[in-house]
Short mmCIF file of C-alpha atoms and ligand atoms in Angstrom, two decimals:
data_model
loop_
_atom_site.label_atom_id
_atom_site.label_comp_id
_atom_site.label_asym_id
_atom_site.label_seq_id
_atom_site.Cartn_x
_atom_site.Cartn_y
_atom_site.Cartn_z
CA MET S 372 -95.66 20.62 45.40
CA SER S 373 -98.81 22.42 45.15
CA GLN S 374 -102.20 22.57 43.09
CA THR S 375 -100.34 24.22 40.54
CA TRP S 376 -96.96 22.62 40.55
CA TRP S 377 -96.50 23.74 36.99
CA ARG S 378 -96.42 27.44 37.23
CA GLY S 379 -92.45 27.07 37.95
CA ALA S 380 -91.62 23.68 37.14
CA ALA S 381 -88.64 22.78 35.50
CA ILE S 382 -89.94 20.27 32.74
CA TYR S 383 -86.74 17.75 30.74
CA GLN S 384 -87.77 17.08 27.44
CA VAL S 385 -86.67 13.16 26.70
CA TYR S 386 -86.51 12.23 23.09
CA LEU S 387 -86.65 8.48 23.85
CA ARG S 388 -85.12 7.24 20.97
CA SER S 389 -82.17 9.07 21.43
CA PHE S 390 -81.85 9.08 25.49
CA ALA S 391 -80.83 5.38 26.91
CA ASP S 392 -81.05 2.22 24.96
CA GLY S 393 -82.10 -0.52 27.51
CA ASN S 394 -82.24 -3.56 25.67
CA GLY S 395 -78.93 -2.47 23.19
CA ASP S 396 -80.91 -2.39 19.83
CA GLY S 397 -79.40 1.01 18.97
CA VAL S 398 -82.98 2.76 19.84
CA GLY S 399 -83.92 4.39 22.94
CA ASP S 400 -86.55 2.67 25.14
CA LEU S 401 -88.08 2.82 28.30
CA ALA S 402 -85.69 0.51 30.25
CA GLY S 403 -82.93 2.98 29.10
CA LEU S 404 -84.87 6.10 30.73
CA ARG S 405 -85.92 3.83 33.56
CA SER S 406 -82.27 2.98 34.35
CA ARG S 407 -81.47 7.08 34.14
CA LEU S 408 -84.22 8.36 36.59
CA PRO S 409 -81.75 8.67 39.03
CA TYR S 410 -79.41 11.19 37.04
CA LEU S 411 -82.71 13.26 35.99
CA LYS S 412 -83.55 13.41 39.88
CA ASP S 413 -79.83 14.58 40.77
CA LEU S 414 -80.24 17.16 37.73
CA GLY S 415 -82.73 18.55 39.56
CA VAL S 416 -86.13 18.62 37.16
CA ASP S 417 -89.66 18.50 38.44
CA ALA S 418 -90.86 16.45 35.36
CA ILE S 419 -90.42 14.83 32.18
CA TRP S 420 -92.06 15.50 28.81
CA LEU S 421 -91.90 12.57 27.09
CA ASN S 422 -91.97 12.77 22.81
CA PRO S 423 -94.72 10.50 21.44
CA TRP S 424 -93.88 6.76 22.30
CA TYR S 425 -97.25 5.24 20.90
CA PRO S 426 -96.77 2.48 17.98
CA SER S 427 -95.54 3.91 15.09
CA PRO S 428 -93.78 3.57 11.95
CA MET S 429 -91.74 6.53 12.75
CA ALA S 430 -92.30 8.08 9.36
CA ASP S 431 -91.77 11.38 11.57
CA GLY S 432 -89.80 10.22 14.79
CA GLY S 433 -93.27 8.82 16.50
CA TYR S 434 -95.55 11.99 15.37
CA ASP S 435 -97.14 9.57 12.99
CA VAL S 436 -99.12 8.14 15.65
CA ALA S 437 -100.38 4.48 14.70
CA ASP S 438 -102.65 3.82 18.25
CA TYR S 439 -102.94 6.38 21.06
CA ARG S 440 -103.32 4.02 23.57
CA ASP S 441 -100.39 1.63 23.56
CA ILE S 442 -96.44 1.84 23.63
CA GLU S 443 -94.27 1.43 20.52
CA PRO S 444 -92.74 -2.36 21.07
CA VAL S 445 -89.40 -0.62 20.08
CA PHE S 446 -89.48 1.30 23.25
CA GLY S 447 -91.48 -1.01 25.42
CA SER S 448 -94.68 -2.23 26.67
CA LEU S 449 -97.65 -0.49 28.35
CA ALA S 450 -97.07 -2.18 31.53
CA GLU S 451 -93.85 -0.99 31.26
CA ALA S 452 -94.54 2.86 30.59
CA GLU S 453 -96.74 2.46 33.69
CA THR S 454 -94.23 1.22 35.52
CA PHE S 455 -92.20 4.03 34.64
CA ILE S 456 -95.11 6.26 35.67
CA ALA S 457 -94.99 4.81 39.17
CA GLU S 458 -90.88 5.31 39.02
CA ALA S 459 -90.73 8.59 38.49
CA HIS S 460 -93.80 9.74 41.05
CA GLU S 461 -91.83 7.82 43.85
CA LEU S 462 -88.70 9.97 42.92
CA ASP S 463 -91.50 13.06 42.97
CA ILE S 464 -91.04 13.40 39.20
CA LYS S 465 -94.02 14.14 36.70
CA VAL S 466 -94.69 12.73 33.76
CA ILE S 467 -96.03 14.79 30.56
CA VAL S 468 -96.70 12.89 27.04
CA ASP S 469 -97.22 14.16 23.78
CA VAL S 470 -100.38 14.11 22.40
CA VAL S 471 -100.82 14.31 18.47
CA PRO S 472 -104.36 15.75 17.54
CA ASN S 473 -103.93 17.30 14.66
CA HIS S 474 -103.12 14.25 12.72
CA SER S 475 -102.83 10.11 12.71
CA SER S 476 -100.46 7.81 10.73
CA THR S 477 -101.72 6.06 7.72
CA ALA S 478 -100.80 2.77 9.69
CA SER S 479 -103.85 3.51 12.08
CA ALA S 480 -107.39 1.75 12.13
CA TRP S 481 -109.48 4.55 11.40
CA PHE S 482 -107.18 5.53 7.98
CA GLN S 483 -106.80 1.93 6.94
CA GLU S 484 -110.66 1.66 7.20
CA ALA S 485 -110.82 4.83 5.54
CA LEU S 486 -108.58 3.24 2.60
CA ALA S 487 -110.86 0.31 2.18
CA ASP S 488 -114.03 2.17 2.23
CA PRO S 489 -114.81 5.38 0.67
CA LYS S 490 -117.57 5.41 3.12
CA ALA S 491 -115.24 5.53 5.98
CA ARG S 492 -113.11 8.87 5.00
CA GLN S 493 -115.03 11.46 7.12
CA ARG S 494 -112.94 11.22 10.00
CA PHE S 495 -109.92 12.70 7.71
CA TRP S 496 -110.29 15.20 4.75
CA PHE S 497 -110.51 13.36 1.79
CA ARG S 498 -111.36 15.25 -1.43
CA ASP S 499 -111.52 14.74 -5.01
CA GLU S 500 -109.68 17.83 -6.08
CA PRO S 501 -106.50 19.11 -3.81
CA ASN S 502 -106.20 22.65 -3.43
CA ASP S 503 -102.77 24.28 -3.36
CA TRP S 504 -101.63 24.08 0.08
CA GLN S 505 -97.58 22.78 0.55
CA SER S 506 -96.74 20.77 3.09
CA ILE S 507 -94.70 22.23 6.37
CA PHE S 508 -92.28 19.37 5.43
CA GLY S 509 -92.32 20.75 1.68
CA GLY S 510 -94.22 19.16 -1.27
CA PRO S 511 -97.86 19.26 -1.66
CA ALA S 512 -100.18 18.58 1.15
CA TRP S 513 -102.18 16.19 -0.77
CA THR S 514 -101.48 12.60 -1.68
CA GLN S 515 -103.71 10.80 -4.12
CA VAL S 516 -104.99 7.40 -2.90
CA ALA S 517 -105.79 4.26 -5.50
CA ASP S 518 -109.61 5.24 -6.31
CA GLY S 519 -108.26 8.94 -7.08
CA GLN S 520 -109.57 10.62 -3.97
CA TRP S 521 -106.99 12.89 -2.46
CA TYR S 522 -105.96 13.45 1.60
CA LEU S 523 -104.71 16.13 3.44
CA HIS S 524 -101.61 16.07 5.25
CA LEU S 525 -100.29 19.10 6.64
CA PHE S 526 -96.81 17.19 7.52
CA ALA S 527 -95.47 14.18 5.85
CA PRO S 528 -98.11 11.78 3.32
CA GLU S 529 -97.63 9.53 6.19
CA GLN S 530 -99.37 11.75 8.64
CA PRO S 531 -103.36 12.74 7.29
CA ASP S 532 -104.48 15.03 9.03
CA PHE S 533 -107.89 14.64 11.23
CA ASN S 534 -111.30 15.99 10.48
CA TRP S 535 -112.07 18.33 13.91
CA ASP S 536 -115.54 19.06 12.03
CA ASN S 537 -116.46 15.26 12.61
CA PRO S 538 -117.70 14.96 16.63
CA GLU S 539 -116.15 11.33 16.81
CA VAL S 540 -113.00 12.93 16.49
CA HIS S 541 -113.26 15.10 19.82
CA GLN S 542 -114.79 11.98 21.39
CA GLU S 543 -111.59 10.14 20.48
CA PHE S 544 -109.28 12.74 21.67
CA GLU S 545 -111.34 13.43 25.19
CA ASP S 546 -110.95 9.51 25.94
CA VAL S 547 -107.19 9.48 24.52
CA LEU S 548 -106.74 12.22 27.51
CA ARG S 549 -108.60 10.21 30.02
CA PHE S 550 -106.62 6.63 29.10
CA TRP S 551 -103.34 8.53 30.18
CA PHE S 552 -104.47 10.57 32.68
CA ASP S 553 -105.96 7.28 34.22
CA ARG S 554 -102.68 5.51 34.17
CA GLY S 555 -101.41 8.78 36.35
CA VAL S 556 -99.91 11.04 33.65
CA ASP S 557 -99.70 14.49 34.92
CA GLY S 558 -99.99 16.23 31.98
CA VAL S 559 -100.13 16.84 28.05
CA ARG S 560 -98.27 18.46 25.58
CA ILE S 561 -100.38 19.57 22.54
CA ASP S 562 -98.74 18.98 19.10
CA SER S 563 -99.19 21.54 16.46
CA ALA S 564 -101.69 23.00 18.84
CA ALA S 565 -103.42 25.43 16.47
CA LEU S 566 -103.60 23.44 13.56
CA LEU S 567 -106.60 21.40 13.97
CA PHE S 568 -109.34 23.47 11.90
CA LYS S 569 -109.48 23.99 8.53
CA SER S 570 -111.47 26.14 6.15
CA ASP S 571 -111.36 26.72 2.56
CA SER S 572 -108.04 29.14 2.42
CA ARG S 573 -106.45 28.91 6.21
CA TYR S 574 -105.35 26.14 8.66
CA GLU S 575 -103.54 27.58 11.32
CA ASP S 576 -105.51 29.16 14.05
CA LEU S 577 -108.92 28.84 13.51
CA ASP S 578 -111.23 30.39 16.07
CA GLU S 579 -113.21 26.73 16.35
CA VAL S 580 -109.83 25.69 18.31
CA HIS S 581 -110.65 27.24 21.24
CA ASP S 582 -113.72 24.97 21.98
CA VAL S 583 -111.84 21.66 21.68
CA TYR S 584 -109.34 23.11 24.48
CA ARG S 585 -112.18 24.02 26.76
CA ARG S 586 -113.58 20.60 26.62
CA TRP S 587 -109.98 19.61 27.37
CA ARG S 588 -109.64 21.78 30.11
CA GLN S 589 -112.78 20.24 31.81
CA VAL S 590 -111.30 16.89 31.17
CA ALA S 591 -108.43 17.86 33.04
CA GLU S 592 -110.45 19.35 35.72
CA GLU S 593 -112.17 15.66 36.17
CA TYR S 594 -108.22 14.83 37.66
CA ALA S 595 -106.22 16.71 40.37
CA GLU S 596 -102.84 18.77 39.15
CA ARG S 597 -103.22 18.00 35.51
CA VAL S 598 -101.43 20.24 32.91
CA LEU S 599 -101.89 21.10 29.19
CA ILE S 600 -99.19 22.59 27.44
CA GLY S 601 -99.57 23.99 23.99
CA GLU S 602 -97.22 23.81 21.20
CA LEU S 603 -97.90 27.06 19.36
CA TRP S 604 -95.72 28.64 17.11
CA LEU S 605 -98.00 31.86 16.79
CA PRO S 606 -96.40 35.30 15.49
CA ASP S 607 -99.29 37.21 17.19
CA GLN S 608 -98.79 37.31 20.85
CA GLU S 609 -102.43 38.48 21.49
CA ARG S 610 -103.92 35.50 19.37
CA PHE S 611 -101.51 33.28 21.29
CA ALA S 612 -102.95 34.66 24.78
CA LEU S 613 -106.22 33.76 23.53
CA TYR S 614 -104.90 29.78 24.23
CA LEU S 615 -104.03 30.75 27.69
CA ARG S 616 -107.21 31.81 28.73
CA GLN S 617 -108.33 30.31 32.36
CA ASP S 618 -110.58 27.88 30.96
CA GLU S 619 -108.34 26.77 28.11
CA LEU S 620 -104.31 25.51 28.24
CA HIS S 621 -102.70 25.92 31.50
CA THR S 622 -99.00 27.09 29.44
CA ALA S 623 -97.48 27.13 25.93
CA PHE S 624 -93.89 26.85 24.76
CA ASN S 625 -92.29 30.54 24.59
CA PHE S 626 -90.93 29.77 20.83
CA ASP S 627 -90.00 33.35 20.32
CA PHE S 628 -87.40 33.57 23.28
CA LEU S 629 -85.95 30.24 21.82
CA SER S 630 -86.01 32.30 18.45
CA CYS S 631 -84.77 34.95 19.60
CA PRO S 632 -80.88 36.55 18.81
CA TRP S 633 -78.21 36.56 21.47
CA ASP S 634 -78.46 40.62 21.51
CA PRO S 635 -79.76 42.19 24.56
CA ALA S 636 -82.37 44.83 23.06
CA GLU S 637 -84.04 41.59 21.36
CA LEU S 638 -83.93 39.65 24.28
CA ARG S 639 -85.21 42.75 26.67
CA ARG S 640 -88.10 42.92 24.40
CA VAL S 641 -88.68 39.26 23.78
CA ILE S 642 -88.98 38.97 27.84
CA ASP S 643 -91.33 41.99 28.13
CA LEU S 644 -93.13 40.82 25.48
CA THR S 645 -93.81 37.44 27.12
CA LEU S 646 -94.62 38.92 30.68
CA THR S 647 -97.04 41.35 29.19
CA THR S 648 -98.99 38.42 26.75
CA HIS S 649 -98.79 36.20 29.89
CA ALA S 650 -99.95 38.59 32.74
CA PRO S 651 -103.59 39.62 31.77
CA VAL S 652 -104.80 35.84 31.20
CA GLY S 653 -102.75 35.15 34.42
CA ALA S 654 -100.57 32.09 33.02
CA PRO S 655 -97.20 31.82 33.45
CA PRO S 656 -94.66 32.08 30.96
CA THR S 657 -92.12 29.51 29.80
CA TRP S 658 -88.60 29.76 28.65
CA VAL S 659 -87.36 27.55 26.14
CA LEU S 660 -83.94 27.42 24.55
CA SER S 661 -83.81 24.08 22.60
CA ASN S 662 -86.41 21.43 21.54
CA HIS S 663 -86.17 18.14 18.88
CA ASP S 664 -87.17 20.54 16.21
CA VAL S 665 -84.43 23.07 16.69
CA THR S 666 -80.74 23.82 16.40
CA ARG S 667 -78.87 23.29 19.47
CA PRO S 668 -77.92 26.57 21.12
CA VAL S 669 -74.03 25.77 21.39
CA THR S 670 -73.85 25.95 17.94
CA ARG S 671 -76.97 28.60 17.54
CA TYR S 672 -74.94 30.92 19.66
CA GLY S 673 -71.62 30.62 18.25
CA ARG S 674 -72.68 31.87 14.50
CA ALA S 675 -73.07 35.42 13.29
CA ASP S 676 -76.91 35.10 13.12
CA THR S 677 -77.94 34.02 16.67
CA SER S 678 -81.42 33.61 15.66
CA PHE S 679 -83.55 30.76 15.04
CA ALA S 680 -86.24 30.15 12.05
CA HIS S 681 -87.11 26.71 10.74
CA GLY S 682 -86.27 26.15 7.08
CA GLY S 683 -82.56 25.33 7.85
CA ALA S 684 -81.14 28.02 5.88
CA LEU S 685 -78.32 28.51 8.64
CA HIS S 686 -77.24 24.84 8.59
CA GLY S 687 -73.60 24.70 8.23
CA THR S 688 -72.62 28.34 8.57
CA PRO S 689 -69.52 28.85 10.55
CA SER S 690 -69.98 28.45 14.57
CA ASP S 691 -67.28 29.56 16.56
CA SER S 692 -67.67 26.89 19.37
CA GLU S 693 -66.31 28.01 22.42
CA LEU S 694 -68.43 31.78 22.11
CA GLY S 695 -71.24 29.74 21.73
CA TYR S 696 -71.00 27.36 24.29
CA ARG S 697 -70.41 30.53 26.74
CA ARG S 698 -73.32 32.05 25.49
CA ALA S 699 -75.06 28.99 26.03
CA ARG S 700 -74.14 28.78 29.75
CA ALA S 701 -74.97 32.58 29.90
CA ALA S 702 -78.39 31.91 28.17
CA ALA S 703 -78.95 28.55 30.75
CA LEU S 704 -78.76 30.81 34.23
CA LEU S 705 -80.80 33.29 32.65
CA ALA S 706 -83.53 31.21 31.41
CA MET S 707 -83.80 29.64 34.57
CA ALA S 708 -83.58 32.88 36.84
CA LEU S 709 -86.79 34.18 34.59
CA PRO S 710 -90.33 33.99 36.18
CA GLY S 711 -91.95 31.01 35.12
CA GLY S 712 -91.72 27.23 33.86
CA LEU S 713 -88.43 26.40 32.08
CA TYR S 714 -88.10 23.57 29.51
CA VAL S 715 -84.59 21.67 29.29
CA TYR S 716 -84.36 19.41 26.30
CA GLN S 717 -81.82 16.06 26.88
CA GLY S 718 -78.15 16.86 25.88
CA GLU S 719 -78.77 20.83 26.58
CA GLU S 720 -77.74 19.99 30.02
CA LEU S 721 -74.51 18.75 28.64
CA GLY S 722 -73.58 21.59 26.37
CA LEU S 723 -73.94 19.26 23.14
CA PRO S 724 -73.80 20.95 19.76
CA GLU S 725 -75.95 20.54 16.63
CA VAL S 726 -74.19 17.23 14.54
CA GLU S 727 -74.40 19.01 11.05
CA ASP S 728 -72.18 16.15 9.46
CA LEU S 729 -74.06 13.42 9.67
CA PRO S 730 -73.70 11.34 6.17
CA ASP S 731 -76.81 12.08 4.25
CA GLU S 732 -77.93 8.39 3.96
CA LEU S 733 -78.46 8.38 7.42
CA ARG S 734 -80.50 11.38 7.88
CA GLN S 735 -84.33 10.25 9.07
CA ASP S 736 -86.15 13.47 9.08
CA PRO S 737 -88.58 13.80 6.39
CA MET S 738 -88.03 17.43 6.27
CA TYR S 739 -84.84 16.23 4.56
CA ALA S 740 -85.94 14.14 1.75
CA ARG S 741 -89.10 16.21 1.44
CA SER S 742 -87.38 19.29 0.64
CA GLY S 743 -84.70 17.58 -1.92
CA GLY S 744 -82.31 17.74 0.35
CA SER S 745 -81.88 21.41 0.55
CA ASN S 746 -83.09 21.42 4.28
CA PRO S 747 -80.84 18.97 6.41
CA GLY S 748 -83.60 18.60 8.68
CA ARG S 749 -83.48 17.85 12.70
CA ASP S 750 -82.02 14.69 12.88
CA GLY S 751 -78.46 16.90 13.81
CA CYS S 752 -80.38 17.72 17.50
CA ARG S 753 -81.75 13.77 18.13
CA VAL S 754 -77.92 12.35 18.09
CA PRO S 755 -77.84 9.58 21.03
CA LEU S 756 -76.99 10.97 24.61
CA PRO S 757 -72.99 10.32 25.43
CA TRP S 758 -73.28 8.82 28.94
CA SER S 759 -70.02 7.52 29.52
CA GLY S 760 -66.18 5.90 28.23
CA GLU S 761 -64.31 6.82 25.77
CA GLU S 762 -65.56 6.13 22.60
CA PRO S 763 -68.93 5.43 21.02
CA PRO S 764 -71.66 4.76 21.58
CA PHE S 765 -70.63 6.55 25.06
CA GLY S 766 -72.69 4.07 27.20
CA PHE S 767 -75.87 5.07 25.51
CA GLY S 768 -76.20 1.29 25.11
CA GLY S 769 -75.76 -1.41 22.43
CA THR S 770 -72.92 -0.98 20.05
CA ARG S 771 -74.33 1.04 17.14
CA PRO S 772 -77.00 3.73 17.60
CA TRP S 773 -79.63 4.71 15.22
CA LEU S 774 -77.33 7.84 14.48
CA PRO S 775 -73.28 7.98 14.93
CA GLN S 776 -72.08 10.28 17.79
CA PRO S 777 -69.06 12.14 17.47
CA GLU S 778 -65.70 10.82 18.33
CA SER S 779 -65.44 14.29 20.04
CA TRP S 780 -68.43 13.26 22.65
CA ARG S 781 -65.61 11.57 24.49
CA LYS S 782 -65.33 14.84 26.48
CA LEU S 783 -68.80 15.84 26.48
CA THR S 784 -70.30 12.40 28.23
CA ALA S 785 -72.45 12.72 31.65
CA GLU S 786 -69.68 10.92 33.36
CA ALA S 787 -66.84 13.12 32.35
CA GLN S 788 -68.71 16.16 33.30
CA LEU S 789 -69.70 15.15 36.67
CA ALA S 790 -66.11 14.76 37.32
CA ASP S 791 -65.51 18.43 36.63
CA LEU S 792 -66.86 21.17 38.76
CA ASP S 793 -66.69 23.69 35.96
CA SER S 794 -68.71 21.66 33.38
CA MET S 795 -71.94 22.67 31.88
CA LEU S 796 -73.96 19.64 33.82
CA ASN S 797 -72.55 20.89 36.90
CA LEU S 798 -73.89 24.56 35.90
CA TYR S 799 -77.23 23.14 35.46
CA ARG S 800 -77.49 21.04 38.60
CA THR S 801 -76.44 23.71 40.72
CA GLY S 802 -78.51 25.97 38.52
CA LEU S 803 -81.57 23.98 38.83
CA ARG S 804 -81.11 23.44 42.81
CA LEU S 805 -80.70 27.19 43.54
CA ARG S 806 -83.91 27.64 41.17
CA ARG S 807 -85.99 25.30 42.93
CA ASP S 808 -85.72 27.58 46.16
CA ARG S 809 -85.56 31.05 45.14
CA LEU S 810 -86.98 31.31 41.43
CA GLY S 811 -89.29 29.57 39.04
CA ASP S 812 -93.16 31.38 39.34
CA GLY S 813 -93.63 35.02 40.14
CA THR S 814 -92.55 38.54 38.82
CA LEU S 815 -89.20 40.00 37.90
CA THR S 816 -88.03 43.72 38.47
CA TRP S 817 -85.65 45.11 35.97
CA LEU S 818 -82.38 47.16 37.49
CA PRO S 819 -81.11 50.01 35.51
CA TYR S 820 -77.97 48.82 33.73
CA GLY S 821 -76.29 50.09 30.75
CA GLN S 822 -78.10 49.13 27.51
CA ASN S 823 -75.87 45.65 26.58
CA VAL S 824 -76.74 44.41 30.29
CA LEU S 825 -79.71 42.29 31.02
CA ALA S 826 -80.32 42.94 34.93
CA PHE S 827 -83.31 41.87 37.03
CA THR S 828 -84.15 40.81 40.94
CA ARG S 829 -86.81 38.49 41.29
CA ASP S 830 -89.02 38.07 44.51
CA SER S 831 -86.77 36.24 46.50
CA GLY S 832 -84.26 38.56 46.45
CA LEU S 833 -81.84 37.02 43.98
CA THR S 834 -80.34 38.99 41.29
CA CYS S 835 -79.38 37.79 37.94
CA VAL S 836 -77.43 39.66 35.85
CA THR S 837 -76.33 38.91 32.01
CA ASN S 838 -73.58 41.10 30.51
CA LEU S 839 -74.21 40.68 26.26
CA GLY S 840 -71.58 43.91 25.68
CA SER S 841 -68.15 43.78 24.73
CA GLY S 842 -66.39 44.61 27.68
CA PRO S 843 -66.58 43.51 31.46
CA VAL S 844 -69.37 45.13 33.61
CA ARG S 845 -69.53 46.24 37.45
CA LEU S 846 -71.49 44.21 39.62
CA PRO S 847 -74.57 45.21 42.15
CA ALA S 848 -73.64 44.44 45.86
CA GLY S 849 -74.39 41.33 46.77
CA GLU S 850 -73.20 37.43 47.54
CA ILE S 851 -72.28 35.44 44.34
CA LEU S 852 -74.23 32.30 44.10
CA LEU S 853 -73.44 30.91 40.93
CA ALA S 854 -72.11 32.34 37.69
CA SER S 855 -71.79 31.04 34.31
CA GLY S 856 -68.01 31.96 33.72
CA THR S 857 -64.87 32.98 35.58
CA LEU S 858 -65.23 36.74 36.94
CA ASP S 859 -62.54 39.14 35.83
CA ASP S 860 -61.79 41.05 38.71
CA GLY S 861 -64.82 41.19 40.45
CA ALA S 862 -66.16 42.44 37.11
CA LEU S 863 -68.68 40.39 34.87
CA PRO S 864 -66.88 39.74 31.52
CA PRO S 865 -68.90 39.74 28.32
CA ASP S 866 -71.31 36.52 27.37
CA THR S 867 -71.76 35.61 31.29
CA THR S 868 -74.36 35.26 33.46
CA VAL S 869 -73.98 35.90 37.37
CA TRP S 870 -76.87 35.25 40.12
CA LEU S 871 -76.24 37.36 43.43
CA ALA S 872 -78.19 37.38 46.44
CA SER S 873 -79.20 40.35 47.34
CA ALA S 874 -76.92 42.41 50.01
CA GLY S 875 -78.71 43.28 53.45
C1 GLC P 1297 -94.28 19.21 15.92
C2 GLC P 1297 -93.21 18.23 16.57
C3 GLC P 1297 -92.67 17.94 15.46
C4 GLC P 1297 -93.26 17.36 14.34
C5 GLC P 1297 -94.58 17.92 14.04
C6 GLC P 1297 -95.46 16.97 13.27
O1 GLC P 1297 -93.97 20.70 15.72
O2 GLC P 1297 -92.94 18.90 17.54
O3 GLC P 1297 -91.41 17.26 15.84
O4 GLC P 1297 -92.61 16.82 13.19
O5 GLC P 1297 -95.10 18.79 15.20
O6 GLC P 1297 -96.44 16.39 14.08
#
């Protein structure tokens, strides 16, 4: 792949705890992931992004990092991580790791030092008096320590925020980047990328953060073909684009697309906005339907309200699973056809639904406890994958996965879906294969169609048509390459996407 492999890459997100369990302890690990690399190769992805794999007390699924230069023993060892990187590279799959610069873990050496010695607190935000900020997970954003001072945590109390006004913190993260780039890692996903700096009144999107990413870009450019990817939930597109200037981050997740309802006018608006936001800075857009923080698309698209917003308000509202499944298939082909990069969250390719009936006592996401149970949290999209067989743990490994899998997933195992030509898995496999040659980076040209249809042609001549209306629509001339559902006497049924090779 070229210097700019990331511009059009299909990146598969591995939530390691739930991907595959190699040692049978109920938690996914590197051994499990390594054993499933051929599956990812056959799926046709260009890169893997792993959620944090560092030593962690797991107060927030590993986003409470105790040591940025090692591997959580439950997942494996540093040596095994290096072996994994080499094995992925042999298969021509790039590896992206998660870096968490906004906060640490209370178990980290720096925080332990800060607790023991009030003079060693300048790497964090310690104050004699807290302000009124609330944690993003609910409850106050300050916790008091034994000697009376308070420390800031925008997330869980186990995740103390770093003080980025301290040059030592800058140095530390530049070293951490080099540590992983030296081990062959091809890029980093930057967690909570807009939150690093704090003023008296604000903690989001302060201008100082751009100096950090300019430095990180210089570090990345000491190496070849490394990519910096921002997790930025920002409402203002102009502010968002500032992070993607030529000397800052390479790309960022498109959460507007993920949050967008299944509605033709809204989708068209978000796609156009995405393209016009990215064009001036020359950064490729990305297309994201799900990740480890949001409700699975099959469930989302089957509800009356098909949008996504944090807060869990729609949890448990009725969802028509057949409708949601059909739309998720149509959305997958739409996302794959749009110009730029693509993210696929593990299990999306299996059409897994959100698990909404987990027993409360098994819920682990701190959002659940900190909201006093009003927000069920994100465990429902993190249930271990079903690989094979007729009953749990469906080939995940061991006997009891850390979260229970529904019995009904016997129909959704990778094994069952490989044997079914019309399965979601085979749709993703064929789509990703076609995408590699004909889609990815570039531009699109909209085709004039009715207001309920999204239709565009890509540089390669591939035309993508999605019908979001309630009746069938006629298709333009061309050879049908792939469809998310069965055509209706040559016409495109509702909630269906088709790819065509332009005629002539
Ligand atoms: C990001 C992660 C999320 C985590 C939070 C705090 O939003 O995606 O899973 O809880 O940051 O690190």
